[in-house]
Short mmCIF file of C-alpha atoms in Angstrom, two decimals:
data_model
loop_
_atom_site.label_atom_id
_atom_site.label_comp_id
_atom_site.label_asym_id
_atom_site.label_seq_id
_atom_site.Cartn_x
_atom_site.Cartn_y
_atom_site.Cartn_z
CA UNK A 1 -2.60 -26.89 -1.50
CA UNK A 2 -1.53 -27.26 2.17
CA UNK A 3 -4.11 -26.77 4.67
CA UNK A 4 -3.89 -23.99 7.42
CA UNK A 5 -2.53 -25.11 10.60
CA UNK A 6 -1.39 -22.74 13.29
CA UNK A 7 -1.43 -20.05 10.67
CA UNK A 8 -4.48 -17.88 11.75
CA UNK A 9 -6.68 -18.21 8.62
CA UNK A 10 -9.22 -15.68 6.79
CA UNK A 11 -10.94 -17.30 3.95
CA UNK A 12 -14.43 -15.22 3.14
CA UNK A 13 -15.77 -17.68 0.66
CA UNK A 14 -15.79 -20.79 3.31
CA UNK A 15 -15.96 -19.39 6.71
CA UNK A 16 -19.29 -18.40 8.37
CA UNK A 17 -18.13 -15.56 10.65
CA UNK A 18 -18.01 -13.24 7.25
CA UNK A 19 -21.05 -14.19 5.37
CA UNK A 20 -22.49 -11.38 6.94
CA UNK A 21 -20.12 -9.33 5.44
CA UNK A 22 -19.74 -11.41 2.12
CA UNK A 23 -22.70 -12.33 -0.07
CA UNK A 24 -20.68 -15.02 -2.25
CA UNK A 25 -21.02 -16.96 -5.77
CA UNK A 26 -18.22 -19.11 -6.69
CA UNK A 27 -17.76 -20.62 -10.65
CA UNK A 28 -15.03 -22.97 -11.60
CA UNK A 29 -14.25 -23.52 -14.95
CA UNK A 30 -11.51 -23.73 -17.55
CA UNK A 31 -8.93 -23.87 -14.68
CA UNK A 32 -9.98 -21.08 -12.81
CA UNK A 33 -12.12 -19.77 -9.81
CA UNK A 34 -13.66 -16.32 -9.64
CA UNK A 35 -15.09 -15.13 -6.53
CA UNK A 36 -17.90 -12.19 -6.80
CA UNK A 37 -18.39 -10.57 -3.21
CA UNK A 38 -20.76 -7.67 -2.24
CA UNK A 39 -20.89 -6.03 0.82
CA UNK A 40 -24.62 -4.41 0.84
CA UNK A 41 -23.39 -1.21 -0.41
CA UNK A 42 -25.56 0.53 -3.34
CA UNK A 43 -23.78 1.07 -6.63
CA UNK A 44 -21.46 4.59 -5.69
CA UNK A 45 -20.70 7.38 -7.60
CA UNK A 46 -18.68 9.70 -8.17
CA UNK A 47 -19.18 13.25 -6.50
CA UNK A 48 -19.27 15.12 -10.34
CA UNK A 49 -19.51 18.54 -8.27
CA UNK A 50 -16.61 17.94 -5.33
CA UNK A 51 -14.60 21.03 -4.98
CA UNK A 52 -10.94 20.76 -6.19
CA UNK A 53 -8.19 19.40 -3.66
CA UNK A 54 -7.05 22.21 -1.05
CA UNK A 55 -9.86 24.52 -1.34
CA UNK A 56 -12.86 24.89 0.57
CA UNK A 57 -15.89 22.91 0.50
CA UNK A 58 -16.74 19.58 1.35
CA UNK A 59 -14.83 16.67 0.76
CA UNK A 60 -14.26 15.20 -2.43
CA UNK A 61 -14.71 11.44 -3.07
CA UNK A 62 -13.79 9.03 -6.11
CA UNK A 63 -15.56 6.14 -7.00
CA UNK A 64 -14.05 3.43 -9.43
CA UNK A 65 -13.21 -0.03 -10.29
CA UNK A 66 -9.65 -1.20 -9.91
CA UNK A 67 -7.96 -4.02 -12.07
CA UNK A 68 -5.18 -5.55 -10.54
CA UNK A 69 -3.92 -7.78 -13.57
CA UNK A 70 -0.60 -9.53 -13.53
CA UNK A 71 1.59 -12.03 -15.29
CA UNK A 72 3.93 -13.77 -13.29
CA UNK A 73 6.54 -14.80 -16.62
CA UNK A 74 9.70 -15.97 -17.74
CA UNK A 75 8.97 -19.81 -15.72
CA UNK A 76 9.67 -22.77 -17.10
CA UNK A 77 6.75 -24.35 -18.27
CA UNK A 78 5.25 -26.52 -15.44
CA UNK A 79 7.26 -24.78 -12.70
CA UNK A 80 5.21 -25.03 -9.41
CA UNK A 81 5.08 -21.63 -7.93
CA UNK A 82 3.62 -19.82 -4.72
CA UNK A 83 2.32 -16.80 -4.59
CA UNK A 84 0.76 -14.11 -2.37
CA UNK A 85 -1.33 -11.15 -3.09
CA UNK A 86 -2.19 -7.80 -1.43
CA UNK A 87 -6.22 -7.78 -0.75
CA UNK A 88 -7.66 -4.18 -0.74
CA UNK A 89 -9.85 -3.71 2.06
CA UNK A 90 -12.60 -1.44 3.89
CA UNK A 91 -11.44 0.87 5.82
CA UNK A 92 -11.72 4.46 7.06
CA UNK A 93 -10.59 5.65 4.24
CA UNK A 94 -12.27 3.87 1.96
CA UNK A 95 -15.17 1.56 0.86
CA UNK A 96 -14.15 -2.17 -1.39
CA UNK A 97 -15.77 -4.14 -2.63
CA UNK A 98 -13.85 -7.06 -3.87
CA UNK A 99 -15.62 -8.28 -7.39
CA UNK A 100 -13.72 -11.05 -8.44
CA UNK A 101 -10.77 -13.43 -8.49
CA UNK A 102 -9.17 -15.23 -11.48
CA UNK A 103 -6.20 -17.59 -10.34
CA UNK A 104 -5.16 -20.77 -11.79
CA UNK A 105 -6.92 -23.13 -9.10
CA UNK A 106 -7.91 -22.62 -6.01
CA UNK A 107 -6.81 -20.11 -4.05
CA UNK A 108 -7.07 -18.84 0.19
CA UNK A 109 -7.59 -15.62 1.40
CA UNK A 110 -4.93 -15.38 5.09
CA UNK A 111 -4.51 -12.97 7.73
CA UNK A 112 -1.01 -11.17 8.09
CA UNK A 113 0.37 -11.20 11.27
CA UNK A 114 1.61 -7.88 12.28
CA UNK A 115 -0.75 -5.25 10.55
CA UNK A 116 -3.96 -7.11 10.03
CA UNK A 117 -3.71 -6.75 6.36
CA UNK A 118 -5.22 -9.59 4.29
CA UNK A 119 -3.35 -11.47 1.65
CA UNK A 120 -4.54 -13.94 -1.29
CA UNK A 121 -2.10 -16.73 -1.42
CA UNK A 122 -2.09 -19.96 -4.27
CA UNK A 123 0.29 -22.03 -5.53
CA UNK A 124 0.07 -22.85 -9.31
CA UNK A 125 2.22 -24.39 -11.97
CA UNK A 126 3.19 -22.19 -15.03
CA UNK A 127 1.17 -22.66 -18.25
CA UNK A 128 3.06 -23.86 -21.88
CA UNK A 129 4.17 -19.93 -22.34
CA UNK A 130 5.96 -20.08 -18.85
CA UNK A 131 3.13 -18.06 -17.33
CA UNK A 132 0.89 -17.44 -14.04
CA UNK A 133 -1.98 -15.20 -15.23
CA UNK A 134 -3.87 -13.42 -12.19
CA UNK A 135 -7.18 -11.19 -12.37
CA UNK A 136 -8.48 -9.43 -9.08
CA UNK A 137 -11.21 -6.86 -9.89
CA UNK A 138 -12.41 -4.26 -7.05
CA UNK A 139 -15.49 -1.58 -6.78
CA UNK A 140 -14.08 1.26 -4.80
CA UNK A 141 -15.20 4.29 -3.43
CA UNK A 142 -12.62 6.77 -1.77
CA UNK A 143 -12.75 9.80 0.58
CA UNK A 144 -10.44 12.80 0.67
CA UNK A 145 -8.53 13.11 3.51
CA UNK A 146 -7.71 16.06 5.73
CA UNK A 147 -6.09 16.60 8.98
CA UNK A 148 -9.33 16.85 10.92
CA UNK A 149 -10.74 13.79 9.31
CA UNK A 150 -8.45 10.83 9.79
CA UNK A 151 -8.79 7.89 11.08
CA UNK A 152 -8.70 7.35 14.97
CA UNK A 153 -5.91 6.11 16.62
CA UNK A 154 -5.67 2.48 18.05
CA UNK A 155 -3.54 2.89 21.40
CA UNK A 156 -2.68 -0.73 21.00
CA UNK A 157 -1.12 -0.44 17.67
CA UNK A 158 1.40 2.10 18.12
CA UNK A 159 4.06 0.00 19.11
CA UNK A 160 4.48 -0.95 15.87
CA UNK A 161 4.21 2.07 14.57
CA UNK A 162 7.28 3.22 16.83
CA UNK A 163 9.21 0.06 16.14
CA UNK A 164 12.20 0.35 13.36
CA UNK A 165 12.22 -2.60 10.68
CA UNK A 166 14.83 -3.56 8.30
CA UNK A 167 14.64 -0.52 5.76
CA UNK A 168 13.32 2.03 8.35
CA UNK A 169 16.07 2.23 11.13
CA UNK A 170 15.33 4.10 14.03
CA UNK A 171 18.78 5.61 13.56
CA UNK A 172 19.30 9.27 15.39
CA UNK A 173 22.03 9.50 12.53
CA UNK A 174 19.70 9.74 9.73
CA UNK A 175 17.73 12.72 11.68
CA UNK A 176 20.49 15.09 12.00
CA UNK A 177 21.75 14.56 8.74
CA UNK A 178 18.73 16.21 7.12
CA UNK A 179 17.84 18.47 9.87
CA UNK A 180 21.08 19.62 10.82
CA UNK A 181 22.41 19.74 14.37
CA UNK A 182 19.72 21.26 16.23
CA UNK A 183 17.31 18.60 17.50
CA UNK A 184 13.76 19.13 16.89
CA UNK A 185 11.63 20.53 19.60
CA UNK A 186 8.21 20.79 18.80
CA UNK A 187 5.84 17.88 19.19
CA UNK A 188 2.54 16.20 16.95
CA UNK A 189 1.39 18.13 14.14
CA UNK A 190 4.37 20.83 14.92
CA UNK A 191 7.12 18.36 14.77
CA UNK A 192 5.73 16.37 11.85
CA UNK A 193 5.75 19.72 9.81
CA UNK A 194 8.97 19.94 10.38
CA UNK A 195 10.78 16.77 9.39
CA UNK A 196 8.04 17.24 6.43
CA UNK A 197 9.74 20.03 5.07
CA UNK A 198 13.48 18.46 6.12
CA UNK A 199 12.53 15.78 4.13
CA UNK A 200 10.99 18.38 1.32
CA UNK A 201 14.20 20.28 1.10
CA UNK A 202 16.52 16.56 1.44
CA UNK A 203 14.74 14.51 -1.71
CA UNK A 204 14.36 14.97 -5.28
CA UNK A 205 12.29 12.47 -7.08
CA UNK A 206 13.45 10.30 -9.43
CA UNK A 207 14.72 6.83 -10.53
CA UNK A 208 18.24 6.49 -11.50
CA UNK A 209 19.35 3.45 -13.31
CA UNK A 210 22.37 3.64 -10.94
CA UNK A 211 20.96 3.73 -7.82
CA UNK A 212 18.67 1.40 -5.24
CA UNK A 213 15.85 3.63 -5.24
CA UNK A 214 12.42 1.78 -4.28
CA UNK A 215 12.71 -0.29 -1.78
CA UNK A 216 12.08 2.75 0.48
CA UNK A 217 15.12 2.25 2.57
CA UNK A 218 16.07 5.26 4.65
CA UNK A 219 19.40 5.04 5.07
CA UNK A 220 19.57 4.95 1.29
CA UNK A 221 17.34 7.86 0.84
CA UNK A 222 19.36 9.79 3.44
CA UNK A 223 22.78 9.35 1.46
CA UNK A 224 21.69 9.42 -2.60
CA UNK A 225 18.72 11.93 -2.26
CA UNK A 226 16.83 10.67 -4.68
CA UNK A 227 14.49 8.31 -5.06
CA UNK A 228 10.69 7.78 -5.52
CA UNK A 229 7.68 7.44 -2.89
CA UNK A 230 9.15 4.35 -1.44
CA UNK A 231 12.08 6.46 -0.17
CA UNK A 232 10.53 9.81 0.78
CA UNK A 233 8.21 7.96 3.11
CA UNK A 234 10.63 5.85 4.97
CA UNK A 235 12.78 8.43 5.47
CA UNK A 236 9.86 10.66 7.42
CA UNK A 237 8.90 7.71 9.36
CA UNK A 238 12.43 6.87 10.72
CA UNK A 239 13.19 10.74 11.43
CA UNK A 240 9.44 10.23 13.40
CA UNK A 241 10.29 7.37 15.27
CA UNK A 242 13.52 8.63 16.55
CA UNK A 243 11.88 11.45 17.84
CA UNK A 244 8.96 9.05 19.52
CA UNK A 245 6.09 10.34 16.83
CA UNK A 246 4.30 7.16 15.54
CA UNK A 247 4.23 6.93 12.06
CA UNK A 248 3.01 4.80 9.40
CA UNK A 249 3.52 3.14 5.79
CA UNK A 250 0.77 2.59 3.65
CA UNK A 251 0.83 1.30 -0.19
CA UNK A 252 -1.63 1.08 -2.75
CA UNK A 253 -2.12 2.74 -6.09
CA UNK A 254 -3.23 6.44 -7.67
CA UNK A 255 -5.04 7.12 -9.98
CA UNK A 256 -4.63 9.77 -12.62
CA UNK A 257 -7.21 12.62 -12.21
CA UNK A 258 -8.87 13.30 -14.88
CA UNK A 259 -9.98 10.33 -17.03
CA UNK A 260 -13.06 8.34 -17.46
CA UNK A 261 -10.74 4.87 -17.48
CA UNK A 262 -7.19 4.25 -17.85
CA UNK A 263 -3.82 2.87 -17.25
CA UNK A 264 -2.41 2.74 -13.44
CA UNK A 265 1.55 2.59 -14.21
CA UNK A 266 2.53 1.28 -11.25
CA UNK A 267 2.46 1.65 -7.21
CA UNK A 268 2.09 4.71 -5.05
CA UNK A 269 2.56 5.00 -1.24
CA UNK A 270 2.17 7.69 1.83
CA UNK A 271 2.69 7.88 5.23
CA UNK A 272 0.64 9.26 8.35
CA UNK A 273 1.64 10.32 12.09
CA UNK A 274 -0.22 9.86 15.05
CA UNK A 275 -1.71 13.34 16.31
CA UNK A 276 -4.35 13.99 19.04
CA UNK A 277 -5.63 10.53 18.75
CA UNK A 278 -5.95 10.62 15.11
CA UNK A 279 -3.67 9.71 11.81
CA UNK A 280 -2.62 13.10 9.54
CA UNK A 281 -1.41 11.87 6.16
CA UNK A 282 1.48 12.42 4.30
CA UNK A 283 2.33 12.65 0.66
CA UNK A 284 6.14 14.31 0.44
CA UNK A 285 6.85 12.65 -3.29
CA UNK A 286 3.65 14.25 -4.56
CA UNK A 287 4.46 17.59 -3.02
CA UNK A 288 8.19 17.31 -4.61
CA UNK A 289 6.48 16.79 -7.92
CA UNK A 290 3.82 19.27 -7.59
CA UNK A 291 5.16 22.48 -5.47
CA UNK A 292 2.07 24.49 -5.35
CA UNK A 293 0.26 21.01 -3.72
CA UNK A 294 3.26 21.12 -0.96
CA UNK A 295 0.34 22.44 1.89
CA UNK A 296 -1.76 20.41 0.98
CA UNK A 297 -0.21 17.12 0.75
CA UNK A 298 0.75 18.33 4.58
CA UNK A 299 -2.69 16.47 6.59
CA UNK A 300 -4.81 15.81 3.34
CA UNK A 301 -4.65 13.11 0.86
CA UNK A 302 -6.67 13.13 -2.65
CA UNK A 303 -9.06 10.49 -3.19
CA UNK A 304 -7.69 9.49 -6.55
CA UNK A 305 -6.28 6.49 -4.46
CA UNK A 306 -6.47 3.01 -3.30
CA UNK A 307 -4.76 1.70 -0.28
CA UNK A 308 -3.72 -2.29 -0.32
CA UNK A 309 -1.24 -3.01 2.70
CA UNK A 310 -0.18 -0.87 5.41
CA UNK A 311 3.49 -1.35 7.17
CA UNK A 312 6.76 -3.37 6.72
CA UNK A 313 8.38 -6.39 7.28
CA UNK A 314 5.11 -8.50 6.40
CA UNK A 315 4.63 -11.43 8.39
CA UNK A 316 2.44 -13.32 5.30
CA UNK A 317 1.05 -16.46 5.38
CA UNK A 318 1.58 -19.37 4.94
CA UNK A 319 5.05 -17.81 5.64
CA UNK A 320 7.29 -17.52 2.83
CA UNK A 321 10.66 -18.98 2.36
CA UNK A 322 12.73 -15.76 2.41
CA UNK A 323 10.54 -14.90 5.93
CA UNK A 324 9.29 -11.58 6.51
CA UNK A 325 8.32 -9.64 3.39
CA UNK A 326 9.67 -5.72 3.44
CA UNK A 327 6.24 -4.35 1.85
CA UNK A 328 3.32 -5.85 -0.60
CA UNK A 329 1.64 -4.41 -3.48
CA UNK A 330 3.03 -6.44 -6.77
CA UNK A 331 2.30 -10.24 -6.24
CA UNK A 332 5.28 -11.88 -4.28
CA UNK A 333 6.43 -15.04 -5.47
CA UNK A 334 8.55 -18.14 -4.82
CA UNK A 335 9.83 -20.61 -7.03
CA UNK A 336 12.17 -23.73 -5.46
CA UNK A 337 12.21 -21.67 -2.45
CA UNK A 338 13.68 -18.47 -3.88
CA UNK A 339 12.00 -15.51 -4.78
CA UNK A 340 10.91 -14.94 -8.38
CA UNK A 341 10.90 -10.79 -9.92
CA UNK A 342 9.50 -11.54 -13.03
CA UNK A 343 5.81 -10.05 -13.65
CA UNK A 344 4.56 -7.98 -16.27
CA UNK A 345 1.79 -5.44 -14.87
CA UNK A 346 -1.64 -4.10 -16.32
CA UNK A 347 -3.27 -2.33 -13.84
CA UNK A 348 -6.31 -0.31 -14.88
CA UNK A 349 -9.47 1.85 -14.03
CA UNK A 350 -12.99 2.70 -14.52
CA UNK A 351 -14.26 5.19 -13.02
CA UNK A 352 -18.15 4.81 -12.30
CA UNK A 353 -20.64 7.73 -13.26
#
């Protein structure tokens, strides 16, 4: 395992700034290390009597434990690999707890450069079946979002929320294809409602075998029309940037629901734009599946949610190979150097009573 150097490192179960923060057990055995973290919090629940999404009343919450389980397959046996993780963490938005961590070996937890996400990074050789097995378990509890109750803005941060990266051109091109040749006029809330419903009227959701959808590149999603969350969202945030309205990426999973535990299928992601000194969420690829949620999904998120990384073009470390990583939520992995795809997913939920 190579040691941190000038990489700026964030490792909770060694490093005495977060042991107020992290009240830590560590077991090795059989190969592996688990980590069990608690932050103070009590046991949450779930709000059994929050009002439904959209209508009045106070704000609903969701409170569950998230399985993030992974095989990293098709290696040859003995095949050194690296790979990084997505950490979910506290935020406004949400309270984590992280439970527990089942790698092969050891493992570090890093600080990425650009976004101050955190990362869990290993390197491991493939077991006899050609295999990298990975367990993180979470306790989370998440809030519902509205327009009035988002998260403060950081003046600092907003230059990278301005700033195009590879997938999300700041491209004046992509604007007036969707919206016509009249430039926007309004500004905040009024010009983010706007390119909302461009965008609304622009997309359909799906997942053609023919087509690049997901890697939410906007120049794709501009041209095909179709894609899935990936796509809607970069697509908003490049029409936002051209017109000087910081917006952001954010990834994670949803939940279904309805459903005391379950099967995640796969990733979900929204944006928000900087208004009045706070974040408003979007959720366009919801709204496209769900028409009478289109209002809502305009400044208000459901809780059924979990956030892991927020922005693109990663800066992980230790840095990867291929550089910069375009967005994290599925494990990212390296083999000889080159990036290895194949992973077969079992993400799952409980939710707590």
């Amino acid at each position: 395992m190579p040691q941190a150097t000038s990489w700026e490192r964030h490792v909770p179960i060694m490093n005495a700034h977060t042991l107020g923060r992290w009240s830590v057990a560590v077991v090795v055995g059989c190969g592996f290390a688990m980590l069990f973290a608690a932050t103070g919090c009590n046991e949450p629940t779930a709000t059994s009597e929050s009002n439904t999404p959209g209508t009045p009343g106070p704000a609903k919450t969701d409170a569950f434990h998230f399985h993030y389980n992974v095989t990293i397959n098709n290696l040859e046996p003995g095949a050194q690999a690296r790979v990084w993780l997505p950490v979910a963490q506290t935020n406004h938005d949400q309270d984590v707890q992280l439970e527990g961590v089942e790698v092969p070996g050891e493992h570090d937890v890093y600080d990425e450069g650009k976004f101050d996400n955190q990362v869990i990074y290993f390197e491991a050789a493939a077991n006899d079946n050609g295999e990298i097995p990975i367990k993180v378990a979470y306790q989370v509890v998440r809030k519902e979002l509205t327009a009035e109750s988002g998260e403060e803005v950081v003046d600092e941060e907003l230059a990278n929320f301005l700033a195009p990266s590879r997938f999300v051109p700041n491209d004046e091109k992509l604007l007036y294809q969707v919206v016509g040749d009249k430039r926007p006029e309004g500004e905040g809330e009024e010009l983010a409602d706007e390119l909302y419903n461009a965008v609304y009227r622009w997309m359909e959701y799906g997942k053609p075998k023919d087509k690049a959808w997901g890697r939410g590149d906007s120049v794709y999603a501009c041209d095909a029309r179709i894609g899935n969350c990936t796509d809607f969202h970069s697509l908003f945030i490049s029409m936002c940037r051209v017109l000087k309205l910081p917006a952001k990426f954010e990834i994670g999973f949803m939940l279904p629901e309805d459903g005391a535990e379950g099967e995640v299928g796969g990733y979900h992601c929204w944006a928000k734009f900087a208004h009045e000194g706070r974040w408003v969420a979007v959720d366009i690829s919801e709204a496209d599946k769900d028409a009478t949620m289109k209002d809502y999904y305009f400044g208000s998120l459901t809780p059924n949610r979990v956030t892991f990384t927020t922005g693109r073009d990663l800066q992980l470390s230790p840095p990867p190979a291929a550089g910069e990583v375009n967005f994290l939520v599925y494990p990212y992995v390296e083999v000889e150097g080159k990036e290895h795809k194949d992973f077969a997913k079992d993400f799952r939920f409980v939710r707590l009573d």
